[in-house]
């Protein structure tokens, strides 16, 4: 036995010297396995002779065991993930699954939304219907073609500014400077084009870029310096109001050319009846094709999708509304240019928010800033860009207001304009707490605000009463928003 062991040791000695680098490379793995080796120490000491004889074989088998262990763990994880994936597929978007139950599914979905506090735009649509019925009963001219056309044109200035506010509200912040910024844009166009003779298109571009720059400046102080957005934009409200007054000078009013670029924003109409009907048909076709394509994409991905009948029904409802609006516009002066521009802006911004990575980042920041930062989102850049957009749309809205009165004066951007803009965004369905809203809310909210104003004006209601009624509507909307958020939190959706 001694001779045999001696020969075996001599034979294995060179082999032990040869794999020395491999043993050094395997040192971290041996250190990681130290706790297990210490636990097995008594057994190893008892079986020392056998282990020494079998050491080469164990060393050769050890890597195979280490490789096999992760493989077994991976296999077990694959089974678990496959089951979870199957469950996730069957649980995706219960609202779409309910729709597949037919008419009963709509009722079940409505009850689920009410229970979860997810009513969407239903309260606004109901409110618009109530407003129309009440004011039409009070004055038969409310639903006349002329009055509805005037409402459609007037709401564009408020709605355009509300689009920018919606972006800011999605972050859970507020911008109090949009009224003053709108006044500055009108003053810039008037001073450059009228006083200094600059090309009106170029003056308009300078005004829009100036609005975006002002918004970006506010965003810098908020996102980079860390000052509260409320305080920064409140300071901006005062500063840019003074800047506007300084631009207008002692006279305080600069009249614009009614036939110029800015002047025609609210006075130009497409008188051909084909324009309004064509826009209505284009809107319905675009909605149907977009919904149908999205439906096929979801079906191809194996996730629940809407029944084709659901898409057809929604398209029919949209067609009724669109062609009714086109008919009423054609009964007066035709399709307003202002309304066309506003609708294009709504479609473009809605696409940005719902279909791009940038839009998803905005919603993510509105949900949780810290979680967004940990996910790799450049929080500062997104915040600055959002306030720049708010400034841009405030400037655009200011141009429509300047076009409405064909002048830039000292009262531009003042009064109840700021409150109406914020009210339009909130009344339309955008949450004050961030993370919930769409740019189409600007259309609904502005329509509610302007409809109330025109209805009260037809009844000869004084301005103080108009302010009180508008404030009451805004308060009711904020209360509904707060109650809805609490309901969603209770249902686990907030």
Coordinates of C-alpha atoms in Angstrom, one line a residue:
X1 CA 0.0 0.0 0.0
X2 CA 2.8 2.4 0.8
X3 CA 4.6 1.8 -2.5
X4 CA 1.4 2.1 -4.4
X5 CA 0.5 5.4 -2.7
X6 CA 4.1 6.7 -3.2
X7 CA 3.9 6.0 -6.9
X8 CA 0.5 7.5 -7.2
X9 CA 1.6 10.7 -5.4
X10 CA 4.7 10.9 -7.6
X11 CA 2.6 10.4 -10.7
X12 CA 0.1 13.1 -9.7
X13 CA 2.6 15.6 -8.5
X14 CA 3.4 17.0 -12.0
X15 CA -0.4 17.2 -12.7
X16 CA -0.9 19.1 -9.5
X17 CA 1.8 21.6 -10.4
X18 CA 0.5 22.1 -13.9
X19 CA -3.0 23.4 -13.1
X20 CA -1.7 25.9 -10.6
X21 CA -2.9 28.9 -12.7
X22 CA -6.3 27.3 -13.0
X23 CA -6.5 26.9 -9.2
X24 CA -5.6 30.6 -8.8
X25 CA -8.3 31.6 -11.2
X26 CA -10.7 29.4 -9.3
X27 CA -9.8 31.0 -6.0
X28 CA -12.8 33.4 -5.9
X29 CA -15.1 30.4 -6.5
X30 CA -13.4 28.5 -3.6
X31 CA -13.8 31.5 -1.3
X32 CA -17.5 31.8 -2.2
X33 CA -17.9 28.1 -1.3
X34 CA -16.1 28.5 2.0
X35 CA -19.2 28.4 4.2
X36 CA -20.3 25.1 2.7
X37 CA -16.8 23.7 3.1
X38 CA -16.7 24.7 6.8
X39 CA -20.0 23.1 7.4
X40 CA -18.8 19.9 5.9
X41 CA -15.4 19.9 7.7
X42 CA -16.2 17.0 10.2
X43 CA -17.3 14.7 7.4
X44 CA -14.3 15.6 5.4
X45 CA -11.9 14.8 8.3
X46 CA -13.6 11.4 8.8
X47 CA -13.3 10.5 5.1
X48 CA -9.9 12.0 4.5
X49 CA -8.2 9.0 3.0
X50 CA -11.1 8.3 0.6
X51 CA -11.3 12.0 -0.4
X52 CA -7.5 12.2 -1.1
X53 CA -7.8 9.2 -3.4
X54 CA -10.9 10.7 -5.2
X55 CA -9.8 14.3 -5.1
X56 CA -8.9 14.5 -8.8
X57 CA -12.3 13.0 -9.8
X58 CA -14.1 15.4 -7.5
X59 CA -12.3 18.4 -8.9
X60 CA -13.1 17.3 -12.4
X61 CA -16.8 16.9 -11.5
X62 CA -17.1 20.1 -9.4
X63 CA -17.4 22.4 -12.5
X64 CA -20.1 20.2 -13.9
X65 CA -22.1 20.3 -10.7
X66 CA -21.7 24.1 -10.5
X67 CA -22.9 24.4 -14.1
X68 CA -25.8 22.0 -13.5
X69 CA -27.0 24.0 -10.5
X70 CA -27.7 27.2 -12.3
X71 CA -29.3 25.2 -15.1
X72 CA -31.7 23.6 -12.7
X73 CA -32.5 27.0 -11.2
X74 CA -33.0 28.5 -14.6
X75 CA -35.3 25.7 -15.6
X76 CA -37.4 26.2 -12.5
X77 CA -37.6 30.0 -13.1
X78 CA -38.6 29.4 -16.7
X79 CA -41.6 27.4 -15.5
X80 CA -42.6 30.0 -13.0
X81 CA -42.3 32.8 -15.5
X82 CA -44.2 30.9 -18.1
X83 CA -47.1 30.5 -15.7
X84 CA -46.9 34.2 -14.7
X85 CA -46.9 35.2 -18.3
X86 CA -49.9 33.1 -19.1
X87 CA -51.8 34.7 -16.1
X88 CA -50.7 38.2 -17.2
X89 CA -52.1 37.6 -20.7
X90 CA -55.5 36.6 -19.4
X91 CA -55.6 39.5 -17.0
X92 CA -54.5 42.3 -19.3
X93 CA -56.8 45.3 -19.6
X94 CA -60.1 43.9 -18.1
X95 CA -62.0 46.8 -19.7
X96 CA -61.3 45.3 -23.1
X97 CA -62.2 41.8 -22.0
X98 CA -65.6 43.0 -20.7
X99 CA -66.4 44.6 -24.0
X100 CA -66.3 41.2 -25.6
X101 CA -69.5 40.3 -23.6
X102 CA -71.6 42.5 -25.8
X103 CA -74.1 45.1 -24.5
X104 CA -74.0 43.6 -21.0
X105 CA -70.3 44.2 -21.1
X106 CA -70.7 48.0 -21.5
X107 CA -72.9 48.1 -18.4
X108 CA -70.5 46.0 -16.4
X109 CA -67.6 48.2 -17.6
X110 CA -69.5 51.3 -16.6
X111 CA -70.1 50.0 -13.1
X112 CA -66.5 49.0 -12.8
X113 CA -65.4 52.5 -13.8
X114 CA -67.8 54.1 -11.3
X115 CA -66.5 51.9 -8.5
X116 CA -62.9 52.6 -9.4
X117 CA -63.5 56.4 -9.8
X118 CA -62.4 56.2 -13.5
X119 CA -65.2 58.2 -15.2
X120 CA -63.0 59.8 -17.8
X121 CA -64.8 62.6 -19.8
X122 CA -68.3 61.4 -19.1
X123 CA -69.0 64.1 -16.5
X124 CA -67.8 66.8 -18.9
X125 CA -70.0 65.5 -21.7
X126 CA -73.0 65.4 -19.4
X127 CA -72.2 68.9 -18.2
X128 CA -72.0 70.2 -21.8
X129 CA -75.4 68.7 -22.5
X130 CA -76.9 70.3 -19.4
X131 CA -75.4 73.7 -20.3
X132 CA -76.8 73.5 -23.9
X133 CA -80.3 72.5 -22.7
X134 CA -80.5 75.1 -19.9
X135 CA -79.3 78.0 -22.0
X136 CA -81.4 77.1 -25.0
X137 CA -84.5 77.0 -22.8
X138 CA -83.5 80.5 -21.5
X139 CA -82.6 81.9 -24.9
X140 CA -83.4 80.3 -28.2
X141 CA -80.3 82.0 -29.8
X142 CA -77.9 79.9 -27.8
X143 CA -77.8 77.0 -30.2
X144 CA -78.0 79.2 -33.3
X145 CA -75.3 78.7 -36.0
X146 CA -73.8 82.2 -35.4
X147 CA -73.5 81.7 -31.6
X148 CA -72.0 78.3 -31.9
X149 CA -69.5 79.5 -34.5
X150 CA -68.5 82.4 -32.2
X151 CA -68.0 79.9 -29.3
X152 CA -65.9 77.7 -31.6
X153 CA -63.6 80.7 -32.5
X154 CA -63.4 82.2 -29.1
X155 CA -62.5 79.0 -27.3
X156 CA -59.4 78.5 -29.4
X157 CA -57.3 81.2 -27.5
X158 CA -58.2 79.6 -24.1
X159 CA -57.9 76.1 -25.4
X160 CA -54.5 76.7 -26.9
X161 CA -53.1 78.0 -23.6
X162 CA -54.8 75.1 -21.8
X163 CA -52.9 72.6 -23.9
X164 CA -49.6 73.9 -22.4
X165 CA -51.1 73.9 -18.9
X166 CA -52.1 70.3 -19.3
X167 CA -48.5 69.3 -20.0
X168 CA -47.5 71.1 -16.8
X169 CA -50.3 69.6 -14.7
X170 CA -49.3 66.1 -15.9
X171 CA -46.1 66.7 -14.0
X172 CA -48.1 67.6 -10.9
X173 CA -47.0 71.3 -11.2
X174 CA -48.6 74.6 -12.1
X175 CA -47.7 77.6 -14.3
X176 CA -49.2 80.9 -13.2
X177 CA -47.3 83.0 -15.8
X178 CA -49.2 81.9 -19.0
X179 CA -51.5 84.9 -19.0
X180 CA -48.7 87.4 -18.9
X181 CA -46.7 85.4 -21.5
X182 CA -49.7 85.5 -23.8
X183 CA -49.8 89.2 -23.5
X184 CA -46.1 89.5 -24.2
X185 CA -46.4 87.5 -27.4
X186 CA -49.1 89.9 -28.7
X187 CA -47.0 92.9 -27.8
X188 CA -43.9 91.5 -29.5
X189 CA -45.9 90.9 -32.8
X190 CA -47.4 94.4 -32.6
X191 CA -44.2 96.2 -31.9
X192 CA -42.1 94.3 -34.4
X193 CA -44.6 94.2 -37.3
X194 CA -46.4 97.6 -36.8
X195 CA -43.8 99.8 -35.1
X196 CA -40.6 98.5 -36.7
X197 CA -42.1 97.2 -40.0
X198 CA -40.8 93.7 -39.7
X199 CA -42.3 91.0 -41.8
X200 CA -45.4 89.7 -40.0
X201 CA -44.6 86.0 -40.4
X202 CA -41.1 86.6 -38.9
X203 CA -42.6 88.7 -36.1
X204 CA -45.0 85.8 -35.4
X205 CA -42.1 83.3 -35.3
X206 CA -40.2 85.6 -32.9
X207 CA -43.2 85.8 -30.6
X208 CA -43.6 82.0 -30.5
X209 CA -39.9 81.4 -29.9
X210 CA -39.9 84.0 -27.2
X211 CA -42.7 82.3 -25.4
X212 CA -40.9 79.0 -25.5
X213 CA -37.7 80.7 -24.2
X214 CA -39.6 82.3 -21.3
X215 CA -41.1 78.9 -20.4
X216 CA -37.7 77.2 -20.6
X217 CA -36.3 79.9 -18.2
X218 CA -39.0 79.2 -15.7
X219 CA -38.3 75.5 -16.1
X220 CA -34.6 76.1 -15.5
X221 CA -35.2 77.8 -12.1
X222 CA -37.7 75.1 -11.1
X223 CA -35.9 72.0 -12.4
X224 CA -32.2 73.0 -12.1
X225 CA -32.2 75.5 -9.2
X226 CA -34.9 73.7 -7.3
X227 CA -37.2 76.7 -6.7
X228 CA -40.9 75.8 -6.4
X229 CA -42.8 76.1 -9.7
X230 CA -45.6 78.1 -8.0
X231 CA -43.2 80.8 -6.8
X232 CA -41.2 80.9 -10.0
X233 CA -44.2 81.3 -12.3
X234 CA -45.8 83.7 -9.9
X235 CA -42.7 85.9 -10.2
X236 CA -42.9 85.4 -13.9
X237 CA -46.5 86.6 -13.9
X238 CA -45.5 89.9 -12.5
X239 CA -42.3 90.3 -14.4
X240 CA -43.7 89.6 -17.8
X241 CA -46.7 91.8 -17.2
X242 CA -44.4 94.7 -16.5
X243 CA -42.3 93.7 -19.6
X244 CA -45.4 93.8 -21.8
X245 CA -46.4 97.2 -20.5
X246 CA -42.8 98.4 -21.2
X247 CA -43.0 97.1 -24.8
X248 CA -46.3 98.8 -25.5
X249 CA -45.1 102.2 -24.2
X250 CA -47.1 105.1 -23.0
X251 CA -49.8 104.7 -25.6
X252 CA -50.6 101.3 -24.3
X253 CA -52.4 100.0 -27.5
X254 CA -51.1 99.1 -30.9
X255 CA -53.6 98.2 -33.5
X256 CA -53.0 95.2 -35.8
X257 CA -53.8 94.9 -39.5
X258 CA -57.1 93.0 -39.7
X259 CA -56.1 91.6 -43.1
X260 CA -52.7 90.5 -41.8
X261 CA -51.4 87.1 -40.7
X262 CA -52.4 87.5 -37.1
X263 CA -55.6 89.4 -37.9
X264 CA -56.9 86.5 -40.1
X265 CA -56.3 83.9 -37.4
X266 CA -59.8 84.4 -36.0
X267 CA -61.5 86.2 -39.0
X268 CA -60.7 83.8 -41.9
X269 CA -63.4 81.1 -42.7
X270 CA -63.4 78.4 -45.3
X271 CA -66.7 79.3 -46.9
X272 CA -66.9 76.3 -49.2
X273 CA -69.2 73.7 -47.5
X274 CA -67.0 70.9 -48.7
X275 CA -64.3 72.1 -46.3
X276 CA -66.3 71.5 -43.1
X277 CA -67.8 68.2 -44.4
X278 CA -64.4 67.1 -45.7
X279 CA -62.7 67.7 -42.3
X280 CA -65.5 65.8 -40.6
X281 CA -65.1 62.8 -43.0
X282 CA -61.3 63.0 -42.6
X283 CA -61.6 62.9 -38.8
X284 CA -63.9 59.9 -38.8
X285 CA -61.8 58.0 -41.3
X286 CA -58.6 58.7 -39.4
X287 CA -60.2 57.6 -36.1
X288 CA -61.6 54.3 -37.6
X289 CA -58.3 53.4 -39.4
X290 CA -56.3 54.2 -36.3
X291 CA -58.5 52.2 -34.0
X292 CA -58.7 49.3 -36.5
X293 CA -55.0 49.2 -37.0
X294 CA -54.3 49.3 -33.3
X295 CA -56.9 46.6 -32.8
X296 CA -55.1 44.3 -35.3
X297 CA -51.8 45.0 -33.7
X298 CA -53.1 44.0 -30.2
X299 CA -54.7 40.9 -31.6
X300 CA -51.4 39.9 -33.3
X301 CA -49.6 40.4 -30.0
X302 CA -52.1 38.0 -28.3
X303 CA -53.6 40.6 -26.0
X304 CA -57.3 41.5 -25.6
X305 CA -58.6 43.8 -28.3
X306 CA -61.8 45.6 -29.0
X307 CA -64.5 43.9 -31.1
X308 CA -64.9 45.4 -34.5
X309 CA -68.5 46.3 -33.7
X310 CA -67.2 48.4 -30.8
X311 CA -64.9 50.4 -33.2
X312 CA -67.7 50.8 -35.7
X313 CA -70.1 52.1 -33.0
X314 CA -67.6 54.6 -31.8
X315 CA -66.9 55.7 -35.3
X316 CA -70.6 56.2 -36.0
X317 CA -71.0 58.3 -32.8
X318 CA -68.0 60.5 -33.8
X319 CA -69.5 60.8 -37.3
X320 CA -72.8 62.1 -36.0
X321 CA -71.1 64.7 -33.8
X322 CA -68.6 65.7 -36.5
X323 CA -71.1 66.1 -39.3
X324 CA -73.6 67.9 -37.0
X325 CA -70.9 70.4 -36.2
X326 CA -70.0 70.8 -39.8
X327 CA -73.6 71.4 -40.7
X328 CA -74.0 74.1 -38.1
X329 CA -70.7 75.8 -39.1
X330 CA -71.9 75.9 -42.8
X331 CA -75.1 77.5 -41.7
X332 CA -73.1 80.6 -40.7
X333 CA -69.8 81.6 -42.2
X334 CA -68.2 78.2 -42.8
X335 CA -65.2 76.4 -41.2
X336 CA -63.1 78.8 -39.1
X337 CA -59.3 78.7 -39.6
X338 CA -58.8 79.0 -35.9
X339 CA -60.7 75.8 -35.2
X340 CA -58.7 73.9 -37.8
X341 CA -55.4 75.0 -36.3
X342 CA -56.6 74.1 -32.8
X343 CA -57.7 70.6 -33.9
X344 CA -54.4 70.0 -35.6
X345 CA -52.6 71.0 -32.4
X346 CA -54.8 68.6 -30.4
X347 CA -54.1 65.7 -32.7
X348 CA -50.3 66.3 -32.7
X349 CA -50.0 66.8 -29.0
X350 CA -52.2 63.8 -28.2
X351 CA -49.9 61.7 -30.4
X352 CA -46.8 63.0 -28.6
X353 CA -48.3 62.2 -25.2
X354 CA -49.7 58.7 -25.9
X355 CA -47.4 57.4 -28.7
X356 CA -43.9 58.6 -27.9
X357 CA -41.3 57.9 -25.3
X358 CA -41.2 61.6 -24.4
X359 CA -44.9 61.5 -23.6
X360 CA -44.5 58.4 -21.4
X361 CA -41.7 60.1 -19.5
X362 CA -44.0 63.0 -18.7
X363 CA -46.6 60.6 -17.3
X364 CA -43.9 58.8 -15.4
X365 CA -42.7 62.0 -13.7
X366 CA -46.3 62.8 -12.8
X367 CA -46.6 59.4 -11.1
X368 CA -43.3 59.4 -9.2
X369 CA -40.2 61.7 -9.7
X370 CA -37.9 59.4 -7.7
X371 CA -38.9 56.3 -9.5
X372 CA -38.5 58.1 -12.9
X373 CA -35.0 59.2 -11.9
X374 CA -34.0 55.7 -10.9
X375 CA -35.4 54.4 -14.2
X376 CA -32.9 56.6 -16.0
X377 CA -35.2 59.5 -17.1
X378 CA -33.5 62.9 -17.3
X379 CA -35.9 64.6 -14.9
X380 CA -34.3 68.1 -15.4
X381 CA -34.5 68.0 -19.2
X382 CA -38.1 66.8 -19.3
X383 CA -39.2 69.4 -16.8
X384 CA -37.5 72.2 -18.6
X385 CA -39.0 71.1 -21.9
X386 CA -42.5 70.9 -20.5
X387 CA -42.4 74.4 -19.2
X388 CA -41.0 75.5 -22.6
X389 CA -44.0 73.9 -24.2
X390 CA -46.3 75.7 -21.8
X391 CA -44.7 79.0 -22.8
X392 CA -45.0 78.2 -26.5
X393 CA -48.7 77.5 -26.3
X394 CA -49.3 80.5 -24.1
X395 CA -47.7 82.6 -26.8
X396 CA -49.8 80.9 -29.4
X397 CA -52.9 81.6 -27.4
X398 CA -51.9 85.2 -27.0
X399 CA -51.8 85.6 -30.8
X400 CA -55.3 84.3 -31.1
X401 CA -56.5 86.8 -28.4
X402 CA -54.7 89.6 -30.2
X403 CA -56.3 88.6 -33.4
X404 CA -59.7 88.5 -31.7
X405 CA -59.5 92.2 -30.8
X406 CA -57.2 93.2 -33.7
X407 CA -54.8 94.9 -31.2
X408 CA -52.2 94.5 -28.5
X409 CA -53.1 96.4 -25.4
X410 CA -52.4 96.7 -21.7
X411 CA -55.2 94.4 -20.6
X412 CA -54.0 91.5 -22.7
X413 CA -53.4 88.4 -20.5
X414 CA -54.9 89.9 -17.4
X415 CA -58.3 89.6 -15.8
X416 CA -59.8 86.1 -15.5
X417 CA -57.8 84.6 -18.4
X418 CA -55.3 82.7 -16.3
X419 CA -58.1 81.2 -14.1
X420 CA -60.1 80.3 -17.2
X421 CA -57.1 78.5 -18.8
X422 CA -56.5 76.5 -15.6
X423 CA -60.2 75.8 -15.2
X424 CA -60.5 74.6 -18.8
X425 CA -57.7 72.1 -18.3
X426 CA -59.1 70.8 -15.0
X427 CA -62.8 70.8 -16.0
X428 CA -61.8 68.9 -19.2
X429 CA -60.5 66.0 -17.0
X430 CA -56.8 66.7 -16.3
X431 CA -55.9 65.9 -12.7
X432 CA -54.3 68.6 -10.5
X433 CA -52.3 65.9 -8.8
X434 CA -50.4 64.9 -12.0
X435 CA -50.2 61.7 -14.1
X436 CA -53.7 61.8 -15.5
X437 CA -55.0 63.8 -18.5
X438 CA -55.1 64.2 -22.3
X439 CA -54.7 67.3 -24.5
X440 CA -58.3 66.7 -25.7
X441 CA -59.3 67.8 -22.2
X442 CA -58.4 71.3 -23.4
X443 CA -61.2 71.2 -26.0
X444 CA -63.9 70.0 -23.6
X445 CA -62.9 72.3 -20.8
X446 CA -62.6 75.4 -23.0
X447 CA -66.0 74.6 -24.6
X448 CA -67.6 74.4 -21.1
X449 CA -66.0 77.7 -20.0
X450 CA -66.8 79.7 -23.1
X451 CA -70.3 78.2 -23.4
X452 CA -71.1 79.4 -19.9
X453 CA -69.7 82.8 -20.7
X454 CA -71.8 83.2 -23.9
X455 CA -74.9 81.8 -22.3
X456 CA -74.7 84.3 -19.4
X457 CA -73.9 87.1 -21.8
X458 CA -77.1 86.3 -23.8
X459 CA -79.0 86.6 -20.5
X460 CA -77.4 89.9 -19.7
X461 CA -75.8 88.6 -16.6
X462 CA -73.2 91.0 -15.1
X463 CA -69.5 90.2 -15.0
X464 CA -69.2 89.7 -11.2
X465 CA -71.9 87.0 -11.4
X466 CA -70.1 85.4 -14.3
X467 CA -66.9 85.3 -12.2
X468 CA -68.7 83.7 -9.3
X469 CA -70.4 81.0 -11.5
X470 CA -67.1 80.2 -13.2
X471 CA -65.4 79.9 -9.9
X472 CA -68.2 77.6 -8.6
X473 CA -67.8 75.3 -11.6
X474 CA -64.0 75.2 -11.1
X475 CA -64.5 74.4 -7.4
X476 CA -66.9 71.6 -8.2
X477 CA -64.5 70.2 -10.7
X478 CA -61.6 70.2 -8.2
X479 CA -63.7 68.5 -5.6
X480 CA -64.7 65.8 -8.1
X481 CA -61.1 65.3 -9.0
X482 CA -60.1 64.9 -5.3
X483 CA -62.9 62.5 -4.6
X484 CA -62.0 60.5 -7.8
X485 CA -58.4 60.2 -6.7
X486 CA -59.4 59.0 -3.3
X487 CA -61.7 56.4 -4.9
X488 CA -59.0 55.3 -7.2
X489 CA -56.5 54.9 -4.3
X490 CA -59.1 52.8 -2.4
X491 CA -59.5 50.6 -5.5
X492 CA -55.8 50.3 -5.9
X493 CA -55.5 52.3 -9.1
X494 CA -53.7 55.4 -7.8

